[in-house]
Structures are given as C-alpha cells and as structure tokens.
PDB file of C-alpha atoms and ligand atoms in Angstrom:
ATOM      1  CA  UNK A  15     -75.949  29.009  18.334  1.00 68.00           C
ATOM      2  CA  UNK A  16     -73.734  28.245  21.253  1.00 75.00           C
ATOM      3  CA  UNK A  17     -74.394  30.167  24.209  1.00 75.00           C
ATOM      4  CA  UNK A  18     -71.655  32.205  24.471  1.00 81.00           C
ATOM      5  CA  UNK A  19     -72.398  33.831  21.069  1.00 81.00           C
ATOM      6  CA  UNK A  20     -76.159  34.376  21.938  1.00 79.00           C
ATOM      7  CA  UNK A  21     -75.131  36.068  25.452  1.00 79.00           C
ATOM      8  CA  UNK A  22     -72.464  38.334  23.333  1.00 79.00           C
ATOM      9  CA  UNK A  23     -75.198  39.328  20.748  1.00 79.00           C
ATOM     10  CA  UNK A  24     -77.704  39.772  23.150  1.00 75.00           C
ATOM     11  CA  UNK A  25     -75.403  42.139  25.353  1.00 77.00           C
ATOM     12  CA  UNK A  26     -75.265  44.547  22.525  1.00 81.00           C
ATOM     13  CA  UNK A  27     -77.079  47.793  22.797  1.00 81.00           C
ATOM     14  CA  UNK A  28     -78.837  47.573  19.213  1.00 85.00           C
ATOM     15  CA  UNK A  29     -80.053  44.038  20.348  1.00 84.00           C
ATOM     16  CA  UNK A  30     -81.205  45.079  24.080  1.00 83.00           C
ATOM     17  CA  UNK A  31     -83.111  48.280  22.157  1.00 85.00           C
ATOM     18  CA  UNK A  32     -84.931  45.791  20.012  1.00 87.00           C
ATOM     19  CA  UNK A  33     -85.622  43.155  22.622  1.00 83.00           C
ATOM     20  CA  UNK A  34     -86.109  45.080  25.470  1.00 80.00           C
ATOM     21  CA  UNK A  35     -88.548  47.286  26.735  1.00 83.00           C
ATOM     22  CA  UNK A  36     -86.515  50.468  25.713  1.00 86.00           C
ATOM     23  CA  UNK A  37     -86.857  50.475  21.594  1.00 87.00           C
ATOM     24  CA  UNK A  38     -85.623  54.051  21.361  1.00 89.00           C
ATOM     25  CA  UNK A  39     -82.267  53.479  23.053  1.00 86.00           C
ATOM     26  CA  UNK A  40     -82.834  56.065  25.195  1.00 89.00           C
ATOM     27  CA  UNK A  41     -82.239  54.403  28.735  1.00 87.00           C
ATOM     28  CA  UNK A  42     -81.702  51.062  29.914  1.00 84.00           C
ATOM     29  CA  UNK A  43     -80.505  49.852  26.064  1.00 85.00           C
ATOM     30  CA  UNK A  44     -77.614  52.240  25.902  1.00 85.00           C
ATOM     31  CA  UNK A  45     -76.413  51.787  28.898  1.00 86.00           C
ATOM     32  CA  UNK A  46     -72.682  50.288  29.476  1.00 85.00           C
ATOM     33  CA  UNK A  47     -71.901  47.613  31.935  1.00 85.00           C
ATOM     34  CA  UNK A  48     -69.462  49.902  33.040  1.00 92.00           C
ATOM     35  CA  UNK A  49     -71.958  52.840  33.371  1.00 89.00           C
ATOM     36  CA  UNK A  50     -74.147  50.607  35.266  1.00 87.00           C
ATOM     37  CA  UNK A  51     -71.394  49.291  37.957  1.00 92.00           C
ATOM     38  CA  UNK A  52     -71.091  53.299  38.473  1.00 93.00           C
ATOM     39  CA  UNK A  53     -72.374  54.550  41.934  1.00 92.00           C
ATOM     40  CA  UNK A  54     -72.671  58.048  43.343  1.00 90.00           C
ATOM     41  CA  UNK A  55     -70.265  59.183  46.102  1.00 88.00           C
ATOM     42  CA  UNK A  56     -73.784  59.725  48.133  1.00 93.00           C
ATOM     43  CA  UNK A  57     -74.209  56.402  47.962  1.00 93.00           C
ATOM     44  CA  UNK A  58     -71.485  55.593  50.356  1.00 93.00           C
ATOM     45  CA  UNK A  59     -71.631  58.179  52.887  1.00 95.00           C
ATOM     46  CA  UNK A  60     -71.701  57.628  56.200  1.00 95.00           C
ATOM     47  CA  UNK A  61     -73.767  60.611  57.402  1.00 97.00           C
ATOM     48  CA  UNK A  62     -75.657  63.349  55.672  1.00 97.00           C
ATOM     49  CA  UNK A  63     -75.561  66.903  57.781  1.00 97.00           C
ATOM     50  CA  UNK A  64     -77.579  70.214  56.401  1.00 96.00           C
ATOM     51  CA  UNK A  65     -75.695  73.293  55.982  1.00 94.00           C
ATOM     52  CA  UNK A  66     -75.839  76.543  54.247  1.00 90.00           C
ATOM     53  CA  UNK A  67     -73.535  77.806  51.115  1.00 91.00           C
ATOM     54  CA  UNK A  68     -70.890  80.334  52.368  1.00 83.00           C
ATOM     55  CA  UNK A  69     -70.285  81.688  49.046  1.00 84.00           C
ATOM     56  CA  UNK A  70     -72.713  84.215  48.998  1.00 84.00           C
ATOM     57  CA  UNK A  71     -76.207  86.035  50.485  1.00 80.00           C
ATOM     58  CA  UNK A  72     -78.546  84.024  48.857  1.00 86.00           C
ATOM     59  CA  UNK A  73     -77.857  81.429  51.664  1.00 86.00           C
ATOM     60  CA  UNK A  74     -78.537  78.022  49.458  1.00 93.00           C
ATOM     61  CA  UNK A  75     -79.341  74.846  51.602  1.00 95.00           C
ATOM     62  CA  UNK A  76     -76.713  72.382  51.319  1.00 97.00           C
ATOM     63  CA  UNK A  77     -76.491  68.641  52.004  1.00 97.00           C
ATOM     64  CA  UNK A  78     -73.075  67.689  53.232  1.00 97.00           C
ATOM     65  CA  UNK A  79     -72.349  63.899  52.900  1.00 97.00           C
ATOM     66  CA  UNK A  80     -69.423  62.759  55.037  1.00 97.00           C
ATOM     67  CA  UNK A  81     -67.293  59.416  54.956  1.00 96.00           C
ATOM     68  CA  UNK A  82     -64.884  58.623  57.668  1.00 96.00           C
ATOM     69  CA  UNK A  83     -65.622  61.828  58.861  1.00 95.00           C
ATOM     70  CA  UNK A  84     -64.461  63.296  55.470  1.00 96.00           C
ATOM     71  CA  UNK A  85     -66.442  65.654  53.358  1.00 96.00           C
ATOM     72  CA  UNK A  86     -67.325  63.674  50.082  1.00 95.00           C
ATOM     73  CA  UNK A  87     -70.024  65.457  48.139  1.00 96.00           C
ATOM     74  CA  UNK A  88     -71.928  68.386  48.508  1.00 97.00           C
ATOM     75  CA  UNK A  89     -75.533  68.616  47.255  1.00 97.00           C
ATOM     76  CA  UNK A  90     -78.304  71.178  47.089  1.00 97.00           C
ATOM     77  CA  UNK A  91     -81.057  70.844  49.728  1.00 98.00           C
ATOM     78  CA  UNK A  92     -84.440  69.936  48.328  1.00 97.00           C
ATOM     79  CA  UNK A  93     -86.238  71.142  51.566  1.00 97.00           C
ATOM     80  CA  UNK A  94     -84.895  74.440  51.462  1.00 96.00           C
ATOM     81  CA  UNK A  95     -87.761  76.868  50.582  1.00 95.00           C
ATOM     82  CA  UNK A  96     -84.666  79.205  49.522  1.00 90.00           C
ATOM     83  CA  UNK A  97     -83.350  76.967  47.001  1.00 96.00           C
ATOM     84  CA  UNK A  98     -85.533  74.058  46.494  1.00 97.00           C
ATOM     85  CA  UNK A  99     -82.375  71.581  46.007  1.00 97.00           C
ATOM     86  CA  UNK A 100     -80.488  74.026  43.394  1.00 97.00           C
ATOM     87  CA  UNK A 101     -76.862  75.270  43.900  1.00 97.00           C
ATOM     88  CA  UNK A 102     -75.313  77.723  41.427  1.00 96.00           C
ATOM     89  CA  UNK A 103     -71.704  76.892  40.182  1.00 96.00           C
ATOM     90  CA  UNK A 104     -69.893  77.961  42.923  1.00 93.00           C
ATOM     91  CA  UNK A 105     -72.464  76.636  45.316  1.00 95.00           C
ATOM     92  CA  UNK A 106     -71.920  73.317  43.515  1.00 95.00           C
ATOM     93  CA  UNK A 107     -68.180  73.231  43.559  1.00 94.00           C
ATOM     94  CA  UNK A 108     -67.910  74.184  47.458  1.00 93.00           C
ATOM     95  CA  UNK A 109     -66.487  70.378  48.120  1.00 94.00           C
ATOM     96  CA  UNK A 110     -63.530  71.756  46.835  1.00 93.00           C
ATOM     97  CA  UNK A 111     -63.535  74.694  49.283  1.00 89.00           C
ATOM     98  CA  UNK A 112     -63.307  71.624  51.923  1.00 91.00           C
ATOM     99  CA  UNK A 113     -60.400  69.504  50.168  1.00 94.00           C
ATOM    100  CA  UNK A 114     -58.706  71.381  47.262  1.00 95.00           C
ATOM    101  CA  UNK A 115     -54.859  70.562  47.542  1.00 94.00           C
ATOM    102  CA  UNK A 116     -54.696  74.286  46.797  1.00 92.00           C
ATOM    103  CA  UNK A 117     -56.697  75.480  50.375  1.00 91.00           C
ATOM    104  CA  UNK A 118     -54.282  77.537  52.499  1.00 90.00           C
ATOM    105  CA  UNK A 119     -54.176  76.690  56.303  1.00 91.00           C
ATOM    106  CA  UNK A 120     -51.639  79.688  57.093  1.00 93.00           C
ATOM    107  CA  UNK A 121     -51.669  83.138  57.800  1.00 96.00           C
ATOM    108  CA  UNK A 122     -50.048  84.512  54.180  1.00 96.00           C
ATOM    109  CA  UNK A 123     -48.673  88.007  54.795  1.00 97.00           C
ATOM    110  CA  UNK A 124     -46.728  90.317  51.966  1.00 96.00           C
ATOM    111  CA  UNK A 125     -45.298  93.277  53.924  1.00 94.00           C
ATOM    112  CA  UNK A 126     -45.212  96.910  52.125  1.00 94.00           C
ATOM    113  CA  UNK A 127     -42.584  96.744  49.040  1.00 96.00           C
ATOM    114  CA  UNK A 128     -42.177  92.708  49.625  1.00 96.00           C
ATOM    115  CA  UNK A 129     -41.886  90.378  46.416  1.00 96.00           C
ATOM    116  CA  UNK A 130     -43.026  87.304  48.003  1.00 96.00           C
ATOM    117  CA  UNK A 131     -45.772  86.200  50.736  1.00 96.00           C
ATOM    118  CA  UNK A 132     -44.810  85.201  54.123  1.00 96.00           C
ATOM    119  CA  UNK A 133     -46.454  82.512  56.322  1.00 97.00           C
ATOM    120  CA  UNK A 134     -47.425  84.095  59.964  1.00 96.00           C
ATOM    121  CA  UNK A 135     -48.980  82.266  63.004  1.00 96.00           C
ATOM    122  CA  UNK A 136     -52.143  83.497  63.650  1.00 96.00           C
ATOM    123  CA  UNK A 137     -51.333  84.734  67.034  1.00 96.00           C
ATOM    124  CA  UNK A 138     -48.719  87.057  65.255  1.00 97.00           C
ATOM    125  CA  UNK A 139     -51.205  87.801  62.478  1.00 97.00           C
ATOM    126  CA  UNK A 140     -53.826  88.668  65.260  1.00 97.00           C
ATOM    127  CA  UNK A 141     -51.426  91.097  67.478  1.00 98.00           C
ATOM    128  CA  UNK A 142     -50.417  92.911  64.079  1.00 97.00           C
ATOM    129  CA  UNK A 143     -54.009  93.447  63.376  1.00 96.00           C
ATOM    130  CA  UNK A 144     -54.788  94.771  66.546  1.00 97.00           C
ATOM    131  CA  UNK A 145     -51.604  97.101  66.641  1.00 98.00           C
ATOM    132  CA  UNK A 146     -52.943  98.790  63.408  1.00 97.00           C
ATOM    133  CA  UNK A 147     -56.225  99.215  64.741  1.00 97.00           C
ATOM    134  CA  UNK A 148     -55.317 100.713  67.831  1.00 97.00           C
ATOM    135  CA  UNK A 149     -52.975 102.959  65.866  1.00 98.00           C
ATOM    136  CA  UNK A 150     -55.057 103.974  63.357  1.00 98.00           C
ATOM    137  CA  UNK A 151     -57.280 104.538  66.087  1.00 98.00           C
ATOM    138  CA  UNK A 152     -55.468 107.155  67.795  1.00 98.00           C
ATOM    139  CA  UNK A 153     -54.286 108.767  64.751  1.00 98.00           C
ATOM    140  CA  UNK A 154     -57.952 109.588  63.232  1.00 98.00           C
ATOM    141  CA  UNK A 155     -59.893 110.119  66.337  1.00 98.00           C
ATOM    142  CA  UNK A 156     -62.400 113.160  65.816  1.00 97.00           C
ATOM    143  CA  UNK A 157     -63.579 113.867  69.528  1.00 96.00           C
ATOM    144  CA  UNK A 158     -65.901 116.983  68.483  1.00 95.00           C
ATOM    145  CA  UNK A 159     -66.119 118.634  64.741  1.00 93.00           C
ATOM    146  CA  UNK A 160     -64.356 121.458  63.522  1.00 91.00           C
ATOM    147  CA  UNK A 161     -66.193 124.361  65.357  1.00 92.00           C
ATOM    148  CA  UNK A 162     -65.616 122.279  68.395  1.00 91.00           C
ATOM    149  CA  UNK A 163     -69.517 122.331  68.901  1.00 92.00           C
ATOM    150  CA  UNK A 164     -70.938 118.948  68.356  1.00 95.00           C
ATOM    151  CA  UNK A 165     -69.537 115.894  70.227  1.00 96.00           C
ATOM    152  CA  UNK A 166     -68.529 113.054  67.398  1.00 96.00           C
ATOM    153  CA  UNK A 167     -66.238 110.675  69.220  1.00 96.00           C
ATOM    154  CA  UNK A 168     -65.467 108.709  66.085  1.00 97.00           C
ATOM    155  CA  UNK A 169     -62.719 107.521  63.536  1.00 97.00           C
ATOM    156  CA  UNK A 170     -63.047 107.687  59.744  1.00 97.00           C
ATOM    157  CA  UNK A 171     -60.000 105.734  59.871  1.00 97.00           C
ATOM    158  CA  UNK A 172     -61.459 102.159  59.386  1.00 96.00           C
ATOM    159  CA  UNK A 173     -64.424 100.603  58.318  1.00 96.00           C
ATOM    160  CA  UNK A 174     -65.769  97.162  58.360  1.00 95.00           C
ATOM    161  CA  UNK A 175     -67.167  94.973  55.544  1.00 92.00           C
ATOM    162  CA  UNK A 176     -68.143  91.318  56.614  1.00 88.00           C
ATOM    163  CA  UNK A 177     -68.862  88.509  54.207  1.00 82.00           C
ATOM    164  CA  UNK A 178     -71.444  86.049  53.250  1.00 77.00           C
ATOM    165  CA  UNK A 179     -70.653  83.516  55.399  1.00 74.00           C
ATOM    166  CA  UNK A 180     -71.272  85.658  58.874  1.00 81.00           C
ATOM    167  CA  UNK A 181     -74.217  84.681  60.566  1.00 80.00           C
ATOM    168  CA  UNK A 182     -76.605  87.169  62.681  1.00 83.00           C
ATOM    169  CA  UNK A 183     -74.667  86.140  66.245  1.00 88.00           C
ATOM    170  CA  UNK A 184     -71.332  87.209  64.655  1.00 89.00           C
ATOM    171  CA  UNK A 185     -72.901  89.971  62.951  1.00 89.00           C
ATOM    172  CA  UNK A 186     -74.073  91.087  66.245  1.00 92.00           C
ATOM    173  CA  UNK A 187     -70.821  90.678  67.778  1.00 95.00           C
ATOM    174  CA  UNK A 188     -69.093  92.692  64.780  1.00 95.00           C
ATOM    175  CA  UNK A 189     -71.473  95.356  65.328  1.00 95.00           C
ATOM    176  CA  UNK A 190     -70.719  95.959  69.022  1.00 96.00           C
ATOM    177  CA  UNK A 191     -66.960  95.630  68.493  1.00 96.00           C
ATOM    178  CA  UNK A 192     -67.092  98.340  65.283  1.00 97.00           C
ATOM    179  CA  UNK A 193     -69.237 100.976  67.353  1.00 97.00           C
ATOM    180  CA  UNK A 194     -67.456 100.437  70.564  1.00 97.00           C
ATOM    181  CA  UNK A 195     -64.022 100.988  68.630  1.00 97.00           C
ATOM    182  CA  UNK A 196     -65.567 104.443  67.354  1.00 97.00           C
ATOM    183  CA  UNK A 197     -66.274 103.342  63.500  1.00 97.00           C
ATOM    184  CA  UNK A 198     -69.145 104.414  61.521  1.00 96.00           C
ATOM    185  CA  UNK A 199     -68.994 102.556  58.424  1.00 95.00           C
ATOM    186  CA  UNK A 200     -70.362  98.945  59.739  1.00 94.00           C
ATOM    187  CA  UNK A 201     -71.726  96.792  56.593  1.00 91.00           C
ATOM    188  CA  UNK A 202     -72.112  93.443  55.825  1.00 84.00           C
ATOM    189  CA  UNK A 203     -72.797  90.854  52.719  1.00 79.00           C
ATOM    190  CA  UNK A 204     -74.228  88.214  54.986  1.00 69.00           C
ATOM    191  CA  UNK A 205     -78.369  87.636  54.884  1.00 61.00           C
ATOM    192  CA  UNK A 206     -78.076  84.327  56.336  1.00 57.00           C
TER     193      UNK A 206
HETATM  194  S1  SF4 B 313     -75.458  78.125  45.699  1.00 53.33           S
HETATM  195 FE1  SF4 B 313     -74.849  79.795  44.621  1.00 53.33          FE
HETATM  196  S2  SF4 B 313     -75.879  81.151  44.792  1.00 53.33           S
HETATM  197 FE2  SF4 B 313     -76.615  79.790  46.454  1.00 53.33          FE
HETATM  198  S3  SF4 B 313     -75.665  80.621  48.167  1.00 53.33           S
HETATM  199 FE3  SF4 B 313     -74.054  79.519  47.188  1.00 53.33          FE
HETATM  200  S4  SF4 B 313     -73.220  81.058  45.628  1.00 53.33           S
HETATM  201 FE4  SF4 B 313     -74.785  81.803  46.164  1.00 53.33          FE
END
C-alpha cells in the first residue's frame, strides 16, 4: 500500500481507535486535527489577576486573564474557599461585562414624560442628583415628632440600597454619608 494511502487510513478515527490506546473512541482517537490544534484563550494570556465576581453577594473568586492589557477570559478561582473554582452562568459570562459591544459608557437620562434616552456628562448627572437630594431633604425634613416631644432630625424622603459590587470601605463611606444626610433606611446587598 502506498505510504500516502496508509497515512490517510491511519488518520481515520476508526483506524486510530483500533490501533491506538483509545479502543472505545472516547478521547484521542475521536479527536480531529482541527480540535487538536485548538488552544484555550487562557493559554495566550500575558498575566492572570485575582478578582471577585461583581454580580451578587456570594462573592465568587475569579481569575481574570489579560492579554495586551485587555481582558480575554474570566474563570473561577479554584483557590477560593467560597466558590472553589466555580462560577454560575452570570459569573461565567462576566467577560462580556467588560468587552460587550453593547456596554454603555455614557450616562443615560430619560426625563419625566420623555420618550427617548438622552446622554449626559457625568458632571451634569452628578449635579442633578445632588440638587434632587438637597431639595428632597429640605422638603421632607422632620426635626421633631408630631407632638414636638421627641427630636427626630431625619428624612424619610430618600433611602439607600447598595449593590453587590460595593466593598466594606465603600459601604462604610456610604453609611456615613447617608446618616449625615438624615436617612434612616440604608441597606445593601454587598457581602464582599
Ligand atoms: S458567579 Fe454567580 S453566584 Fe458567584 S458571585 Fe457571581 S453571580 Fe454570584
């Protein structure tokens, strides 16, 4: 049999299954050359950075794979006692949080009765929020109770509900700020 034909037949999965060390065809015998040449994105990373999934209060540990200063892949960190290398579908897809073409980089605002989103600068948005906080605090401030017996010094006009991405230090500052403003309903989801 010509060498080329023998080589071709030997490359067929059934021949590799019969001749090699994979008689049940569950591994190497069933693998195509194309599959064999595939490499994981993680192989090409320049560095790996430890992080925490930002999506919920479980706080699963992540390994962020970076190439040319761009995030290329996010995996679970097996060293974590919390998640032991696992990520749920949300955490597994968090690479898209960084790289998705639909990620927003501008503040979007839809004014009352508006029918479309407007783009605002961050400075303008922050000023608008501050104006609303001050106006609400002034309009809803309670110095004393109805009988004027008890000092309250509070507002029920706004509250704070933080997200899972907040860490201890940010929550410390948020609690200070909102308590100083007179809010009493201050909560967050963060457990990180
Ligand atoms: S991977 Fe899933 S369970 Fe873990 S922190 Fe992220 S969202 Fe929560």
